[in-house]
């Protein structure tokens, strides 16, 4: 499995670098170890993920996308985190289960899929039985996702753009839409229809997150219409208003503000009018930094 890192093409960037020889691609990850910035109970996901006991969130350092407005920039750039072997990652999964986490929540995991596959196999052999959530930016390759078949239960991708211009400007990924569509199709195939346990925790299924960006209501409406027409009630949506303009967006004045209440309410009205029912929404006052945990290597 680690042989895939010798000519890395795990994400649509397809850098082709030899990570085992110390070469870095777009994401920044290198070597056979994984870099993890935090592994702890997390309470700020969708209700069916966090539940009452928290989601066992494992925050991986580095990211294939590198969006200019990233709220987790400290780890997406690799500034925080600790390198650990696959065996330690498997132990972390079991420790989170021991803390009564509802699930294992793999946050920004794409560039570490080979190591995650090995760690999940090891952990499951040793008793890991709670659902596994793949929490990603949506910029994925179906071939990579297929490596996780039978190991991941819940898919939690973003769906950021339909506009090539916006995807290129804010994420350096003009091909975002085509890859997000293909990835979501593969996720939906693997997951099937949504399944919840008696406590309302999703144990199988897909939740697509869409972060509403300031001034981009038309883009958001196109995304919601596409998702609803294509998947209907086979997936859940999470329509997020929490966009927080941190210092890194000062060079992009058009998005250097929060989403207004009227922008968000208008989008929710649109979603209701086109028939979307399976959706999570956010209440007012979510646009702050409270969703960002300290990346202090807790649990690592």
PDB file of N, CA, C and O in Angstrom, residues 53-116:
ATOM      1  N   UNK A  53     -21.712  12.531  22.769  1.00  0.00           N
ATOM      2  CA  UNK A  53     -20.410  12.150  23.328  1.00  0.00           C
ATOM      3  C   UNK A  53     -19.231  12.691  22.524  1.00  0.00           C
ATOM      4  O   UNK A  53     -18.092  12.580  22.956  1.00  0.00           O
ATOM      5  N   UNK A  54     -19.480  13.247  21.367  1.00  0.00           N
ATOM      6  CA  UNK A  54     -18.412  13.797  20.547  1.00  0.00           C
ATOM      7  C   UNK A  54     -17.924  12.839  19.478  1.00  0.00           C
ATOM      8  O   UNK A  54     -18.064  11.612  19.586  1.00  0.00           O
ATOM      9  N   UNK A  55     -17.384  13.424  18.431  1.00  0.00           N
ATOM     10  CA  UNK A  55     -16.792  12.661  17.337  1.00  0.00           C
ATOM     11  C   UNK A  55     -15.301  12.509  17.593  1.00  0.00           C
ATOM     12  O   UNK A  55     -14.645  13.445  18.056  1.00  0.00           O
ATOM     13  N   UNK A  56     -14.760  11.353  17.317  1.00  0.00           N
ATOM     14  CA  UNK A  56     -13.338  11.113  17.530  1.00  0.00           C
ATOM     15  C   UNK A  56     -12.524  11.678  16.380  1.00  0.00           C
ATOM     16  O   UNK A  56     -12.106  10.954  15.467  1.00  0.00           O
ATOM     17  N   UNK A  57     -12.280  12.983  16.424  1.00  0.00           N
ATOM     18  CA  UNK A  57     -11.674  13.685  15.296  1.00  0.00           C
ATOM     19  C   UNK A  57     -10.146  13.574  15.305  1.00  0.00           C
ATOM     20  O   UNK A  57      -9.496  13.913  16.282  1.00  0.00           O
ATOM     21  N   UNK A  58      -9.625  13.126  14.183  1.00  0.00           N
ATOM     22  CA  UNK A  58      -8.183  13.060  13.970  1.00  0.00           C
ATOM     23  C   UNK A  58      -7.852  14.088  12.891  1.00  0.00           C
ATOM     24  O   UNK A  58      -8.212  13.911  11.724  1.00  0.00           O
ATOM     25  N   UNK A  59      -7.193  15.178  13.279  1.00  0.00           N
ATOM     26  CA  UNK A  59      -6.869  16.264  12.354  1.00  0.00           C
ATOM     27  C   UNK A  59      -5.485  16.025  11.757  1.00  0.00           C
ATOM     28  O   UNK A  59      -4.475  16.096  12.454  1.00  0.00           O
ATOM     29  N   UNK A  60      -5.462  15.758  10.454  1.00  0.00           N
ATOM     30  CA  UNK A  60      -4.195  15.519   9.767  1.00  0.00           C
ATOM     31  C   UNK A  60      -3.602  16.834   9.260  1.00  0.00           C
ATOM     32  O   UNK A  60      -4.322  17.717   8.798  1.00  0.00           O
ATOM     33  N   UNK A  61      -2.296  16.948   9.342  1.00  0.00           N
ATOM     34  CA  UNK A  61      -1.604  18.128   8.830  1.00  0.00           C
ATOM     35  C   UNK A  61      -1.443  18.028   7.314  1.00  0.00           C
ATOM     36  O   UNK A  61      -1.394  16.937   6.755  1.00  0.00           O
ATOM     37  N   UNK A  62      -1.341  19.189   6.682  1.00  0.00           N
ATOM     38  CA  UNK A  62      -1.221  19.355   5.236  1.00  0.00           C
ATOM     39  C   UNK A  62      -2.590  19.171   4.554  1.00  0.00           C
ATOM     40  O   UNK A  62      -3.543  18.672   5.159  1.00  0.00           O
ATOM     41  N   UNK A  63      -2.636  19.571   3.282  1.00  0.00           N
ATOM     42  CA  UNK A  63      -3.903  19.516   2.547  1.00  0.00           C
ATOM     43  C   UNK A  63      -3.624  19.626   1.047  1.00  0.00           C
ATOM     44  O   UNK A  63      -2.802  20.451   0.635  1.00  0.00           O
ATOM     45  N   UNK A  64      -4.317  18.845   0.223  1.00  0.00           N
ATOM     46  CA  UNK A  64      -4.120  18.933  -1.227  1.00  0.00           C
ATOM     47  C   UNK A  64      -4.702  20.204  -1.846  1.00  0.00           C
ATOM     48  O   UNK A  64      -4.293  20.597  -2.937  1.00  0.00           O
ATOM     49  N   UNK A  65      -5.655  20.847  -1.165  1.00  0.00           N
ATOM     50  CA  UNK A  65      -6.317  22.001  -1.753  1.00  0.00           C
ATOM     51  C   UNK A  65      -5.639  23.327  -1.413  1.00  0.00           C
ATOM     52  O   UNK A  65      -5.242  24.079  -2.293  1.00  0.00           O
ATOM     53  N   UNK A  66      -5.543  23.657  -0.146  1.00  0.00           N
ATOM     54  CA  UNK A  66      -4.919  24.916   0.249  1.00  0.00           C
ATOM     55  C   UNK A  66      -5.747  26.133  -0.107  1.00  0.00           C
ATOM     56  O   UNK A  66      -5.246  27.089  -0.719  1.00  0.00           O
ATOM     57  N   UNK A  67      -7.022  26.146   0.278  1.00  0.00           N
ATOM     58  CA  UNK A  67      -7.913  27.269  -0.016  1.00  0.00           C
ATOM     59  C   UNK A  67      -7.423  28.535   0.685  1.00  0.00           C
ATOM     60  O   UNK A  67      -6.943  28.482   1.822  1.00  0.00           O
ATOM     61  N   UNK A  68      -7.565  29.667   0.037  1.00  0.00           N
ATOM     62  CA  UNK A  68      -7.052  30.923   0.594  1.00  0.00           C
ATOM     63  C   UNK A  68      -7.785  31.316   1.873  1.00  0.00           C
ATOM     64  O   UNK A  68      -7.245  32.071   2.696  1.00  0.00           O
ATOM     65  N   UNK A  69      -8.995  30.827   2.061  1.00  0.00           N
ATOM     66  CA  UNK A  69      -9.802  31.201   3.229  1.00  0.00           C
ATOM     67  C   UNK A  69      -9.815  30.102   4.297  1.00  0.00           C
ATOM     68  O   UNK A  69     -10.640  30.129   5.209  1.00  0.00           O
ATOM     69  N   UNK A  70      -8.901  29.167   4.212  1.00  0.00           N
ATOM     70  CA  UNK A  70      -8.894  28.026   5.130  1.00  0.00           C
ATOM     71  C   UNK A  70      -8.857  28.478   6.585  1.00  0.00           C
ATOM     72  O   UNK A  70      -8.010  29.274   6.995  1.00  0.00           O
ATOM     73  N   UNK A  71      -9.763  27.930   7.392  1.00  0.00           N
ATOM     74  CA  UNK A  71      -9.804  28.246   8.812  1.00  0.00           C
ATOM     75  C   UNK A  71      -8.820  27.404   9.624  1.00  0.00           C
ATOM     76  O   UNK A  71      -8.504  27.732  10.753  1.00  0.00           O
ATOM     77  N   UNK A  72      -8.366  26.317   9.035  1.00  0.00           N
ATOM     78  CA  UNK A  72      -7.397  25.449   9.700  1.00  0.00           C
ATOM     79  C   UNK A  72      -6.016  25.606   9.079  1.00  0.00           C
ATOM     80  O   UNK A  72      -5.256  24.653   8.943  1.00  0.00           O
ATOM     81  N   UNK A  73      -5.675  26.823   8.704  1.00  0.00           N
ATOM     82  CA  UNK A  73      -4.448  27.055   7.955  1.00  0.00           C
ATOM     83  C   UNK A  73      -3.206  26.615   8.712  1.00  0.00           C
ATOM     84  O   UNK A  73      -2.196  26.221   8.117  1.00  0.00           O
ATOM     85  N   UNK A  74      -3.264  26.664  10.018  1.00  0.00           N
ATOM     86  CA  UNK A  74      -2.118  26.251  10.830  1.00  0.00           C
ATOM     87  C   UNK A  74      -1.703  24.821  10.530  1.00  0.00           C
ATOM     88  O   UNK A  74      -0.515  24.492  10.530  1.00  0.00           O
ATOM     89  N   UNK A  75      -2.701  23.971  10.273  1.00  0.00           N
ATOM     90  CA  UNK A  75      -2.359  22.580   9.969  1.00  0.00           C
ATOM     91  C   UNK A  75      -2.337  22.311   8.468  1.00  0.00           C
ATOM     92  O   UNK A  75      -1.594  21.442   8.010  1.00  0.00           O
ATOM     93  N   UNK A  76      -3.143  23.025   7.695  1.00  0.00           N
ATOM     94  CA  UNK A  76      -3.137  22.765   6.253  1.00  0.00           C
ATOM     95  C   UNK A  76      -1.786  23.104   5.638  1.00  0.00           C
ATOM     96  O   UNK A  76      -1.374  22.516   4.633  1.00  0.00           O
ATOM     97  N   UNK A  77      -1.066  24.035   6.253  1.00  0.00           N
ATOM     98  CA  UNK A  77       0.289  24.371   5.791  1.00  0.00           C
ATOM     99  C   UNK A  77       1.358  23.517   6.473  1.00  0.00           C
ATOM    100  O   UNK A  77       2.548  23.648   6.166  1.00  0.00           O
ATOM    101  N   UNK A  78       0.930  22.689   7.425  1.00  0.00           N
ATOM    102  CA  UNK A  78       1.887  21.825   8.112  1.00  0.00           C
ATOM    103  C   UNK A  78       2.651  22.497   9.227  1.00  0.00           C
ATOM    104  O   UNK A  78       3.663  21.967   9.704  1.00  0.00           O
ATOM    105  N   UNK A  79       2.186  23.671   9.688  1.00  0.00           N
ATOM    106  CA  UNK A  79       2.891  24.386  10.748  1.00  0.00           C
ATOM    107  C   UNK A  79       2.720  23.728  12.113  1.00  0.00           C
ATOM    108  O   UNK A  79       3.492  24.005  13.034  1.00  0.00           O
ATOM    109  N   UNK A  80       1.702  22.908  12.252  1.00  0.00           N
ATOM    110  CA  UNK A  80       1.452  22.218  13.522  1.00  0.00           C
ATOM    111  C   UNK A  80       1.297  20.725  13.249  1.00  0.00           C
ATOM    112  O   UNK A  80       0.930  20.312  12.155  1.00  0.00           O
ATOM    113  N   UNK A  81       1.574  19.936  14.262  1.00  0.00           N
ATOM    114  CA  UNK A  81       1.404  18.500  14.124  1.00  0.00           C
ATOM    115  C   UNK A  81       2.648  17.711  14.499  1.00  0.00           C
ATOM    116  O   UNK A  81       3.740  18.272  14.661  1.00  0.00           O
ATOM    117  N   UNK A  82       2.472  16.434  14.674  1.00  0.00           N
ATOM    118  CA  UNK A  82       3.548  15.521  15.075  1.00  0.00           C
ATOM    119  C   UNK A  82       3.529  14.309  14.157  1.00  0.00           C
ATOM    120  O   UNK A  82       2.471  13.754  13.876  1.00  0.00           O
ATOM    121  N   UNK A  83       4.667  13.901  13.684  1.00  0.00           N
ATOM    122  CA  UNK A  83       4.748  12.737  12.812  1.00  0.00           C
ATOM    123  C   UNK A  83       4.694  11.455  13.641  1.00  0.00           C
ATOM    124  O   UNK A  83       5.393  11.315  14.645  1.00  0.00           O
ATOM    125  N   UNK A  84       3.845  10.522  13.197  1.00  0.00           N
ATOM    126  CA  UNK A  84       3.686   9.254  13.906  1.00  0.00           C
ATOM    127  C   UNK A  84       3.632   8.112  12.899  1.00  0.00           C
ATOM    128  O   UNK A  84       3.238   8.301  11.746  1.00  0.00           O
ATOM    129  N   UNK A  85       3.991   6.910  13.309  1.00  0.00           N
ATOM    130  CA  UNK A  85       3.907   5.745  12.416  1.00  0.00           C
ATOM    131  C   UNK A  85       2.479   5.220  12.322  1.00  0.00           C
ATOM    132  O   UNK A  85       1.613   5.585  13.128  1.00  0.00           O
ATOM    133  N   UNK A  86       2.249   4.374  11.361  1.00  0.00           N
ATOM    134  CA  UNK A  86       0.931   3.785  11.151  1.00  0.00           C
ATOM    135  C   UNK A  86       0.434   3.067  12.397  1.00  0.00           C
ATOM    136  O   UNK A  86      -0.747   3.141  12.755  1.00  0.00           O
ATOM    137  N   UNK A  87       1.332   2.377  13.083  1.00  0.00           N
ATOM    138  CA  UNK A  87       0.934   1.619  14.272  1.00  0.00           C
ATOM    139  C   UNK A  87       0.372   2.538  15.350  1.00  0.00           C
ATOM    140  O   UNK A  87      -0.584   2.181  16.055  1.00  0.00           O
ATOM    141  N   UNK A  88       0.957   3.736  15.493  1.00  0.00           N
ATOM    142  CA  UNK A  88       0.438   4.691  16.483  1.00  0.00           C
ATOM    143  C   UNK A  88      -0.913   5.223  16.047  1.00  0.00           C
ATOM    144  O   UNK A  88      -1.799   5.440  16.898  1.00  0.00           O
ATOM    145  N   UNK A  89      -1.119   5.436  14.759  1.00  0.00           N
ATOM    146  CA  UNK A  89      -2.411   5.902  14.272  1.00  0.00           C
ATOM    147  C   UNK A  89      -3.499   4.881  14.596  1.00  0.00           C
ATOM    148  O   UNK A  89      -4.599   5.243  15.031  1.00  0.00           O
ATOM    149  N   UNK A  90      -3.196   3.609  14.428  1.00  0.00           N
ATOM    150  CA  UNK A  90      -4.157   2.556  14.777  1.00  0.00           C
ATOM    151  C   UNK A  90      -4.481   2.608  16.273  1.00  0.00           C
ATOM    152  O   UNK A  90      -5.648   2.449  16.677  1.00  0.00           O
ATOM    153  N   UNK A  91      -3.483   2.836  17.101  1.00  0.00           N
ATOM    154  CA  UNK A  91      -3.718   2.949  18.544  1.00  0.00           C
ATOM    155  C   UNK A  91      -4.622   4.138  18.863  1.00  0.00           C
ATOM    156  O   UNK A  91      -5.496   4.049  19.735  1.00  0.00           O
ATOM    157  N   UNK A  92      -4.418   5.242  18.175  1.00  0.00           N
ATOM    158  CA  UNK A  92      -5.234   6.437  18.409  1.00  0.00           C
ATOM    159  C   UNK A  92      -6.701   6.147  18.114  1.00  0.00           C
ATOM    160  O   UNK A  92      -7.593   6.561  18.876  1.00  0.00           O
ATOM    161  N   UNK A  93      -6.960   5.435  17.034  1.00  0.00           N
ATOM    162  CA  UNK A  93      -8.349   5.079  16.711  1.00  0.00           C
ATOM    163  C   UNK A  93      -8.985   4.299  17.865  1.00  0.00           C
ATOM    164  O   UNK A  93     -10.131   4.573  18.263  1.00  0.00           O
ATOM    165  N   UNK A  94      -8.258   3.357  18.397  1.00  0.00           N
ATOM    166  CA  UNK A  94      -8.776   2.535  19.490  1.00  0.00           C
ATOM    167  C   UNK A  94      -8.923   3.352  20.772  1.00  0.00           C
ATOM    168  O   UNK A  94      -9.871   3.152  21.543  1.00  0.00           O
ATOM    169  N   UNK A  95      -8.017   4.284  21.003  1.00  0.00           N
ATOM    170  CA  UNK A  95      -8.117   5.144  22.193  1.00  0.00           C
ATOM    171  C   UNK A  95      -9.359   6.031  22.120  1.00  0.00           C
ATOM    172  O   UNK A  95     -10.045   6.250  23.130  1.00  0.00           O
ATOM    173  N   UNK A  96      -9.650   6.563  20.943  1.00  0.00           N
ATOM    174  CA  UNK A  96     -10.840   7.397  20.780  1.00  0.00           C
ATOM    175  C   UNK A  96     -12.111   6.570  20.986  1.00  0.00           C
ATOM    176  O   UNK A  96     -13.084   7.035  21.583  1.00  0.00           O
ATOM    177  N   UNK A  97     -12.094   5.338  20.515  1.00  0.00           N
ATOM    178  CA  UNK A  97     -13.230   4.453  20.769  1.00  0.00           C
ATOM    179  C   UNK A  97     -13.372   4.218  22.272  1.00  0.00           C
ATOM    180  O   UNK A  97     -14.494   4.202  22.808  1.00  0.00           O
ATOM    181  N   UNK A  98     -12.260   4.076  22.950  1.00  0.00           N
ATOM    182  CA  UNK A  98     -12.277   3.881  24.393  1.00  0.00           C
ATOM    183  C   UNK A  98     -12.816   5.080  25.156  1.00  0.00           C
ATOM    184  O   UNK A  98     -13.305   4.939  26.281  1.00  0.00           O
ATOM    185  N   UNK A  99     -12.739   6.266  24.538  1.00  0.00           N
ATOM    186  CA  UNK A  99     -13.286   7.480  25.142  1.00  0.00           C
ATOM    187  C   UNK A  99     -14.763   7.665  24.802  1.00  0.00           C
ATOM    188  O   UNK A  99     -15.344   8.714  25.069  1.00  0.00           O
ATOM    189  N   UNK A 100     -15.358   6.643  24.211  1.00  0.00           N
ATOM    190  CA  UNK A 100     -16.790   6.615  23.874  1.00  0.00           C
ATOM    191  C   UNK A 100     -17.156   7.545  22.716  1.00  0.00           C
ATOM    192  O   UNK A 100     -18.296   8.017  22.617  1.00  0.00           O
ATOM    193  N   UNK A 101     -16.195   7.824  21.827  1.00  0.00           N
ATOM    194  CA  UNK A 101     -16.509   8.605  20.633  1.00  0.00           C
ATOM    195  C   UNK A 101     -17.563   7.878  19.811  1.00  0.00           C
ATOM    196  O   UNK A 101     -17.588   6.645  19.752  1.00  0.00           O
ATOM    197  N   UNK A 102     -18.443   8.650  19.182  1.00  0.00           N
ATOM    198  CA  UNK A 102     -19.462   8.043  18.325  1.00  0.00           C
ATOM    199  C   UNK A 102     -18.860   7.455  17.053  1.00  0.00           C
ATOM    200  O   UNK A 102     -19.433   6.537  16.456  1.00  0.00           O
ATOM    201  N   UNK A 103     -17.725   7.990  16.627  1.00  0.00           N
ATOM    202  CA  UNK A 103     -17.115   7.566  15.381  1.00  0.00           C
ATOM    203  C   UNK A 103     -15.654   7.999  15.346  1.00  0.00           C
ATOM    204  O   UNK A 103     -15.204   8.769  16.196  1.00  0.00           O
ATOM    205  N   UNK A 104     -14.943   7.522  14.345  1.00  0.00           N
ATOM    206  CA  UNK A 104     -13.598   8.010  14.041  1.00  0.00           C
ATOM    207  C   UNK A 104     -13.753   8.982  12.881  1.00  0.00           C
ATOM    208  O   UNK A 104     -14.251   8.623  11.820  1.00  0.00           O
ATOM    209  N   UNK A 105     -13.331  10.222  13.087  1.00  0.00           N
ATOM    210  CA  UNK A 105     -13.548  11.296  12.129  1.00  0.00           C
ATOM    211  C   UNK A 105     -12.200  11.706  11.531  1.00  0.00           C
ATOM    212  O   UNK A 105     -11.411  12.392  12.169  1.00  0.00           O
ATOM    213  N   UNK A 106     -11.943  11.272  10.306  1.00  0.00           N
ATOM    214  CA  UNK A 106     -10.680  11.538   9.633  1.00  0.00           C
ATOM    215  C   UNK A 106     -10.775  12.889   8.931  1.00  0.00           C
ATOM    216  O   UNK A 106     -11.444  13.023   7.913  1.00  0.00           O
ATOM    217  N   UNK A 107     -10.101  13.905   9.454  1.00  0.00           N
ATOM    218  CA  UNK A 107     -10.238  15.272   8.954  1.00  0.00           C
ATOM    219  C   UNK A 107      -9.070  15.627   8.031  1.00  0.00           C
ATOM    220  O   UNK A 107      -7.918  15.623   8.447  1.00  0.00           O
ATOM    221  N   UNK A 108      -9.378  15.935   6.787  1.00  0.00           N
ATOM    222  CA  UNK A 108      -8.409  16.206   5.722  1.00  0.00           C
ATOM    223  C   UNK A 108      -7.436  15.034   5.579  1.00  0.00           C
ATOM    224  O   UNK A 108      -6.224  15.177   5.793  1.00  0.00           O
ATOM    225  N   UNK A 109      -7.942  13.870   5.182  1.00  0.00           N
ATOM    226  CA  UNK A 109      -7.121  12.662   5.183  1.00  0.00           C
ATOM    227  C   UNK A 109      -6.581  12.222   3.819  1.00  0.00           C
ATOM    228  O   UNK A 109      -5.807  11.269   3.747  1.00  0.00           O
ATOM    229  N   UNK A 110      -6.979  12.884   2.734  1.00  0.00           N
ATOM    230  CA  UNK A 110      -6.738  12.375   1.386  1.00  0.00           C
ATOM    231  C   UNK A 110      -5.296  11.969   1.129  1.00  0.00           C
ATOM    232  O   UNK A 110      -5.025  10.899   0.575  1.00  0.00           O
ATOM    233  N   UNK A 111      -4.351  12.813   1.517  1.00  0.00           N
ATOM    234  CA  UNK A 111      -2.943  12.586   1.200  1.00  0.00           C
ATOM    235  C   UNK A 111      -2.319  11.486   2.051  1.00  0.00           C
ATOM    236  O   UNK A 111      -1.147  11.130   1.843  1.00  0.00           O
ATOM    237  N   UNK A 112      -3.088  10.958   3.006  1.00  0.00           N
ATOM    238  CA  UNK A 112      -2.595   9.868   3.844  1.00  0.00           C
ATOM    239  C   UNK A 112      -3.433   8.592   3.695  1.00  0.00           C
ATOM    240  O   UNK A 112      -3.400   7.731   4.569  1.00  0.00           O
ATOM    241  N   UNK A 113      -4.153   8.457   2.614  1.00  0.00           N
ATOM    242  CA  UNK A 113      -5.037   7.295   2.459  1.00  0.00           C
ATOM    243  C   UNK A 113      -4.299   5.963   2.595  1.00  0.00           C
ATOM    244  O   UNK A 113      -4.794   5.054   3.281  1.00  0.00           O
ATOM    245  N   UNK A 114      -3.141   5.750   1.979  1.00  0.00           N
ATOM    246  CA  UNK A 114      -2.483   4.442   2.152  1.00  0.00           C
ATOM    247  C   UNK A 114      -2.186   4.103   3.612  1.00  0.00           C
ATOM    248  O   UNK A 114      -2.428   2.969   4.062  1.00  0.00           O
ATOM    249  N   UNK A 115      -1.679   5.084   4.350  1.00  0.00           N
ATOM    250  CA  UNK A 115      -1.387   4.847   5.767  1.00  0.00           C
ATOM    251  C   UNK A 115      -2.673   4.619   6.563  1.00  0.00           C
ATOM    252  O   UNK A 115      -2.721   3.789   7.469  1.00  0.00           O
ATOM    253  N   UNK A 116      -3.728   5.363   6.226  1.00  0.00           N
ATOM    254  CA  UNK A 116      -5.005   5.221   6.926  1.00  0.00           C
ATOM    255  C   UNK A 116      -5.607   3.845   6.680  1.00  0.00           C
ATOM    256  O   UNK A 116      -6.149   3.222   7.597  1.00  0.00           O
TER     257      UNK A 116
END
